[in-house]
Amino acid sequence: MRKTLVAIAIGASLSLAACSDNKEQAPQAAQADTVKAPQTAAAEATNPLFQKSSLQYEAPEFDKIKLSDYTPAFEKGMAEQSAEVDAIANNPEPATFDNTIVAMEKTGELLNRTASTFFNLTGTISNDEIRAIQSDMAPKLSAHQDNINLNPKLFARVEAIYNDRASLSAEDQRLVEIYYKQFVRAGAKLTDEQKAKVRELNGEMAKLTNDFAQNVLKATKDAAIVVDDKAELAGLSDGEIASLAAAGKAAGLEGKYVINLMNTTRQPILTNLDNRALREKVWKASAGRALDLNGPVVKRLTELRAEKAKLMGFDTWADYVLDNQMAKTPAAVYQMLDDLAPKVVAKTQAEAADIQQEIKAAGGDFELAPWDWAFYAEKVRKAKYDLDENQIKPYFELDNVLKNGIFFTMQNLFGITFKERHDLPVYHPDVRTFEVFDADGSSIGFFYADYFARDGKRGGAWMNAMVSQNNLLGKHPVVVNVLNIPKPAEGQPALLTFDEATTMFHEMGHALHGLFSNVKYPTLAGTSVPRDFVEFPSQFEEDWAINPKVIANYAKNYQTGEPIPAELLKKVLDSRKFNQGFDSLEYIEAALLDMEWHSFPAGTDTGAVQAFEDKALEKHGVKMAVVPPRYKTPYFSHTFAGGYSAGYYAYLWTEVFAADAFQYMKDNGGLTRENGDKFRKEILSKGNSIDPMQQYINFKGSKPTVDALLKRRGLVD
């Protein structure tokens, strides 16, 4: 059983889940007749998913695949894997590593190919047809996975190998231990009655996570703000206004301006929008999204998670989840967050005082409100650093950031180069493709770049592996970075904020984790590591965006080619620690919300959603009306529609590793091949073949400390 299916089909994708109350068991197609009807055989012959892609590295044939191809491919893929797994479970020979574990790693070729391609589309070009397929398939995939994980004969073989694993190599032992724990955590040691209950819970949770995701998409689309009069958009640049006009045209509202929302509480447009009434309207639309739709979903979903945790022998869902992560216990997570909270709150209160003074100085006679923060914080930043965002953007043109920033850094650290390909089919015209070459000229894999926001794309930024590296099956990596940078009007350059440029570096860190993977087994490949380690390589790459050698190479005026003036660059770098109280607090609030929603025992009545939120934030001393959580509960997709339940803390947890590692490199020569090659060898190439903490110790020689993180966030001098 390969990791790709597990990761995608059981919740790693923010989009996957179900929309049916039908509690299906194993797909019956596994018992289908071997002689197919002529029309069925003809359909299979024309379905491109039924065969390996003919493209280099088995890159998806998006020019051939139709949406109607996915359902039959999913159905046949589940049937094929069911038959393969049954053959392993019923093998009369004694269980061995090769005839059981390795054999399982080889199963599900069609299903994995279909899932990895399809679930990339659900987050990038979702539409009614894709969502319908998604809703239909999710409960079937959940039931299919249960049939594997709860197969007693199969588990007996896995357990026998686990008990006799000492003779295996280190990587083989690691794989066996992961398999064994996966089966146990899925319920393999439960009674038949308990297993049946697990199936029921998993089916309903799959439905609810899908409902949540689709409700967020609908609510976000419905909450878009339509502006009739251009004068209301005072403060925005001509390019920003043109982009809003283009959004209006795309929505069939010619001559109007449409403000589409991002899936976070704060909205970037609030930074420059002069009109306070419109700012309030935008903020309230953002913060009030989906409560009526997702309030009941959250309550039921968290109840089910608590119930499942109890079945598995854990007090809470957080205990169950963290048992398989680096943090190990909820207490460890709460301690980290609560230790930081007082420093963060104090800094945020000081920032709020500065902003209130700015409001007064500007003639305002009102108290600071959430929709004012970004607007007046920008004025404070300008005053403190004499820095205007519009001064910065011309020096951060997207192609310059990509080629002369990110690719330049990758070549200096790792010796790799990127060659753009124009012959590979893509799922949307905005997607670009690159072949990645190693220092010796050998080809590593493909990198796809999908940077612009559009209708049907979920908010945020992420990386997907459409093909995961592994030596067992001879696979080369095919990965994609997805962002939501506002697309400029036709003919205009894509000028970025510095945060957007940094996010591009961040996502490249995830891409490298997939591209540099060099492991034998699919289950251990690339980013298949604990949630509280997976963000380490990506956050580590962020700091290269401000490395003097790097930024001098890419921060150039898109019209003249002149480098960013030294004085302006200093202001950019100095201002990075500005507003860090706000940034840290809204994140910590969301992380604590995630933990609190998953830290109660089964049978607890959580009460109304908003009241639960308020109580949770007050409990930890972080509730500030002017700084709401980065994600409020009804649109917190990370935790209620994805793989980050009781795991959103991971961004801060891994930032400890990232800051510590970057400081270590800085102290040992900085941007050098020696440093990069060491990081690649000990971290980026290992996947989950070695315990993550041991990977870090092998890289640095010791565990990380929080010292560099506190400095990175400007919380200490």
Tab-separated table of C-alpha atoms in Angstrom, residues 169-386:
chain	number	residue	atom	x	y	z
A	169	SER	CA	18.398	-2.890	7.207
A	170	ALA	CA	17.753	0.490	8.842
A	171	GLU	CA	15.541	1.791	6.018
A	172	ASP	CA	13.613	-1.490	5.839
A	173	GLN	CA	13.074	-1.412	9.606
A	174	ARG	CA	11.833	2.150	9.368
A	175	LEU	CA	9.307	1.144	6.705
A	176	VAL	CA	8.043	-1.813	8.739
A	177	GLU	CA	7.652	0.323	11.858
A	178	ILE	CA	5.660	2.929	9.929
A	179	TYR	CA	3.408	0.257	8.429
A	180	TYR	CA	2.814	-1.383	11.788
A	181	LYS	CA	1.965	1.876	13.519
A	182	GLN	CA	-0.279	2.908	10.635
A	183	PHE	CA	-2.285	-0.309	10.930
A	184	VAL	CA	-2.553	-0.047	14.714
A	185	ARG	CA	-3.609	3.610	14.533
A	186	ALA	CA	-6.227	2.665	11.947
A	187	GLY	CA	-7.751	0.123	14.353
A	188	ALA	CA	-6.168	-3.180	13.362
A	189	LYS	CA	-6.099	-4.376	16.998
A	190	LEU	CA	-9.723	-3.495	17.720
A	191	THR	CA	-12.591	-5.946	18.030
A	192	ASP	CA	-14.819	-6.579	15.028
A	193	GLU	CA	-17.520	-4.431	16.611
A	194	GLN	CA	-15.052	-1.583	17.163
A	195	LYS	CA	-13.727	-1.909	13.615
A	196	ALA	CA	-17.251	-1.563	12.283
A	197	LYS	CA	-17.632	1.599	14.340
A	198	VAL	CA	-14.346	2.964	12.981
A	199	ARG	CA	-15.610	2.425	9.438
A	200	GLU	CA	-18.797	4.284	10.302
A	201	LEU	CA	-16.899	7.170	11.880
A	202	ASN	CA	-14.443	7.420	8.994
A	203	GLY	CA	-17.257	7.496	6.466
A	204	GLU	CA	-19.103	10.301	8.214
A	205	MET	CA	-15.897	12.267	8.849
A	206	ALA	CA	-15.033	11.997	5.154
A	207	LYS	CA	-18.435	13.435	4.304
A	208	LEU	CA	-18.070	16.280	6.767
A	209	THR	CA	-14.572	17.305	5.728
A	210	ASN	CA	-15.755	17.499	2.149
A	211	ASP	CA	-18.832	19.467	3.188
A	212	PHE	CA	-16.608	21.891	5.072
A	213	ALA	CA	-14.245	22.410	2.119
A	214	GLN	CA	-17.039	22.951	-0.363
A	215	ASN	CA	-18.897	25.271	2.015
A	216	VAL	CA	-15.757	27.407	2.323
A	217	LEU	CA	-15.427	27.627	-1.453
A	218	LYS	CA	-19.096	28.595	-1.806
A	219	ALA	CA	-19.082	31.070	1.077
A	220	THR	CA	-15.867	32.705	-0.115
A	221	LYS	CA	-17.216	33.095	-3.625
A	222	ASP	CA	-20.563	34.422	-2.373
A	223	ALA	CA	-18.822	36.903	-0.051
A	224	ALA	CA	-17.029	38.708	-2.894
A	225	ILE	CA	-17.582	42.477	-2.684
A	226	VAL	CA	-18.904	44.264	-5.771
A	227	VAL	CA	-17.944	47.946	-6.085
A	228	ASP	CA	-19.814	50.127	-8.556
A	229	ASP	CA	-17.864	53.359	-8.291
A	230	LYS	CA	-14.122	53.462	-8.989
A	231	ALA	CA	-13.835	56.412	-6.607
A	232	GLU	CA	-14.503	54.036	-3.701
A	233	LEU	CA	-11.193	52.325	-4.502
A	234	ALA	CA	-9.055	55.361	-3.724
A	235	GLY	CA	-5.658	54.387	-2.379
A	236	LEU	CA	-5.234	51.380	-4.658
A	237	SER	CA	-2.738	51.454	-7.506
A	238	ASP	CA	-3.844	51.553	-11.140
A	239	GLY	CA	-2.707	47.950	-11.500
A	240	GLU	CA	-4.749	46.815	-8.499
A	241	ILE	CA	-7.848	48.610	-9.771
A	242	ALA	CA	-7.378	47.074	-13.221
A	243	SER	CA	-7.143	43.654	-11.588
A	244	LEU	CA	-10.440	44.232	-9.754
A	245	ALA	CA	-12.039	45.358	-13.009
A	246	ALA	CA	-10.802	42.179	-14.686
A	247	ALA	CA	-12.328	40.148	-11.842
A	248	GLY	CA	-15.599	41.971	-12.431
A	249	LYS	CA	-15.493	41.169	-16.120
A	250	ALA	CA	-14.712	37.510	-15.373
A	251	ALA	CA	-17.762	37.422	-13.088
A	252	GLY	CA	-19.970	38.822	-15.846
A	253	LEU	CA	-20.134	42.250	-14.193
A	254	GLU	CA	-18.704	44.461	-16.908
A	255	GLY	CA	-17.858	47.933	-15.629
A	256	LYS	CA	-17.865	46.882	-11.977
A	257	TYR	CA	-15.034	46.007	-9.626
A	258	VAL	CA	-15.002	42.700	-7.735
A	259	ILE	CA	-12.980	42.148	-4.560
A	260	ASN	CA	-12.552	38.389	-4.193
A	261	LEU	CA	-11.587	37.167	-0.736
A	262	MET	CA	-8.512	35.221	0.273
A	263	ASN	CA	-9.002	32.339	2.697
A	264	THR	CA	-7.575	34.179	5.688
A	265	THR	CA	-9.231	36.625	8.055
A	266	ARG	CA	-7.098	39.581	7.007
A	267	GLN	CA	-7.346	40.675	3.404
A	268	PRO	CA	-4.354	42.216	1.550
A	269	ILE	CA	-6.499	44.910	-0.057
A	270	LEU	CA	-7.152	46.500	3.345
A	271	THR	CA	-3.576	47.783	3.460
A	272	ASN	CA	-4.131	50.553	0.917
A	273	LEU	CA	-7.902	51.048	0.756
A	274	ASP	CA	-8.726	54.593	1.937
A	275	ASN	CA	-12.491	54.083	2.242
A	276	ARG	CA	-13.068	53.010	5.866
A	277	ALA	CA	-16.665	51.900	5.253
A	278	LEU	CA	-15.535	49.664	2.407
A	279	ARG	CA	-12.691	48.323	4.549
A	280	GLU	CA	-15.220	47.380	7.228
A	281	LYS	CA	-17.450	45.720	4.640
A	282	VAL	CA	-14.559	43.656	3.258
A	283	TRP	CA	-13.327	42.625	6.698
A	284	LYS	CA	-16.768	41.622	7.967
A	285	ALA	CA	-17.418	39.622	4.806
A	286	SER	CA	-14.139	37.811	5.403
A	287	ALA	CA	-14.526	37.209	9.131
A	288	GLY	CA	-18.199	36.239	8.911
A	289	ARG	CA	-17.892	33.641	6.175
A	290	ALA	CA	-19.529	30.225	6.414
A	291	LEU	CA	-20.619	30.303	10.067
A	292	ASP	CA	-24.159	29.190	9.248
A	293	LEU	CA	-22.894	26.503	6.861
A	294	ASN	CA	-19.906	25.201	8.774
A	295	GLY	CA	-20.859	25.794	12.408
A	296	PRO	CA	-22.848	22.531	12.597
A	297	VAL	CA	-20.185	20.733	10.537
A	298	VAL	CA	-17.421	21.684	12.979
A	299	LYS	CA	-19.403	20.607	16.025
A	300	ARG	CA	-20.242	17.208	14.550
A	301	LEU	CA	-16.793	16.641	13.065
A	302	THR	CA	-14.954	17.356	16.298
A	303	GLU	CA	-17.388	15.123	18.200
A	304	LEU	CA	-16.660	12.271	15.781
A	305	ARG	CA	-12.918	12.805	16.033
A	306	ALA	CA	-13.116	12.670	19.831
A	307	GLU	CA	-15.167	9.493	19.612
A	308	LYS	CA	-12.667	7.849	17.291
A	309	ALA	CA	-9.786	8.845	19.563
A	310	LYS	CA	-11.557	7.161	22.482
A	311	LEU	CA	-11.958	3.976	20.438
A	312	MET	CA	-8.224	4.042	19.763
A	313	GLY	CA	-7.443	4.343	23.469
A	314	PHE	CA	-6.683	8.084	23.624
A	315	ASP	CA	-8.271	10.750	25.807
A	316	THR	CA	-8.694	13.267	22.983
A	317	TRP	CA	-8.178	13.641	19.256
A	318	ALA	CA	-5.141	15.824	19.966
A	319	ASP	CA	-3.590	12.999	22.012
A	320	TYR	CA	-4.258	10.577	19.152
A	321	VAL	CA	-2.817	12.843	16.449
A	322	LEU	CA	0.261	13.982	18.360
A	323	ASP	CA	1.246	10.469	19.354
A	324	ASN	CA	2.454	10.143	15.754
A	325	GLN	CA	4.212	13.533	15.562
A	326	MET	CA	7.455	14.994	16.879
A	327	ALA	CA	5.676	16.941	19.628
A	328	LYS	CA	4.206	13.667	21.020
A	329	THR	CA	1.738	15.266	23.474
A	330	PRO	CA	-0.739	18.179	23.596
A	331	ALA	CA	1.046	19.396	26.725
A	332	ALA	CA	4.217	19.983	24.707
A	333	VAL	CA	2.314	22.040	22.140
A	334	TYR	CA	0.423	24.087	24.705
A	335	GLN	CA	3.658	24.787	26.562
A	336	MET	CA	5.313	26.134	23.425
A	337	LEU	CA	2.351	28.343	22.532
A	338	ASP	CA	1.651	29.523	26.084
A	339	ASP	CA	5.318	30.327	26.686
A	340	LEU	CA	5.350	32.617	23.651
A	341	ALA	CA	1.914	34.161	24.203
A	342	PRO	CA	2.800	36.791	26.860
A	343	LYS	CA	5.713	38.181	24.810
A	344	VAL	CA	3.580	38.226	21.691
A	345	VAL	CA	0.586	39.877	23.358
A	346	ALA	CA	2.792	42.566	24.906
A	347	LYS	CA	4.374	43.360	21.547
A	348	THR	CA	0.963	43.428	19.846
A	349	GLN	CA	-0.421	45.814	22.458
A	350	ALA	CA	2.521	48.144	21.841
A	351	GLU	CA	1.856	47.968	18.094
A	352	ALA	CA	-1.830	48.740	18.706
A	353	ALA	CA	-0.873	51.805	20.750
A	354	ASP	CA	1.321	53.052	17.898
A	355	ILE	CA	-1.509	52.542	15.440
A	356	GLN	CA	-4.011	54.345	17.664
A	357	GLN	CA	-1.634	57.301	17.799
A	358	GLU	CA	-1.419	57.257	14.003
A	359	ILE	CA	-5.220	57.296	13.755
A	360	LYS	CA	-5.335	60.312	16.071
A	361	ALA	CA	-2.556	62.071	14.180
A	362	ALA	CA	-4.476	61.548	10.950
A	363	GLY	CA	-7.536	63.243	12.460
A	364	GLY	CA	-9.490	60.102	13.292
A	365	ASP	CA	-11.761	60.169	16.334
A	366	PHE	CA	-12.500	56.441	16.473
A	367	GLU	CA	-11.023	53.456	18.269
A	368	LEU	CA	-8.852	51.062	16.313
A	369	ALA	CA	-10.949	48.267	14.725
A	370	PRO	CA	-9.796	45.077	12.978
A	371	TRP	CA	-10.436	46.579	9.536
A	372	ASP	CA	-8.190	49.520	10.399
A	373	TRP	CA	-5.119	47.569	11.464
A	374	ALA	CA	-3.486	46.890	8.097
A	375	PHE	CA	-4.287	50.360	6.740
A	376	TYR	CA	-2.852	52.323	9.647
A	377	ALA	CA	-0.080	49.828	10.344
A	378	GLU	CA	1.135	50.589	6.836
A	379	LYS	CA	1.166	54.288	7.706
A	380	VAL	CA	3.128	53.558	10.885
A	381	ARG	CA	5.551	51.455	8.874
A	382	LYS	CA	5.978	54.253	6.365
A	383	ALA	CA	6.620	56.691	9.184
A	384	LYS	CA	9.054	54.414	11.011
A	385	TYR	CA	10.924	53.235	7.964
A	386	ASP	CA	9.919	55.850	5.374
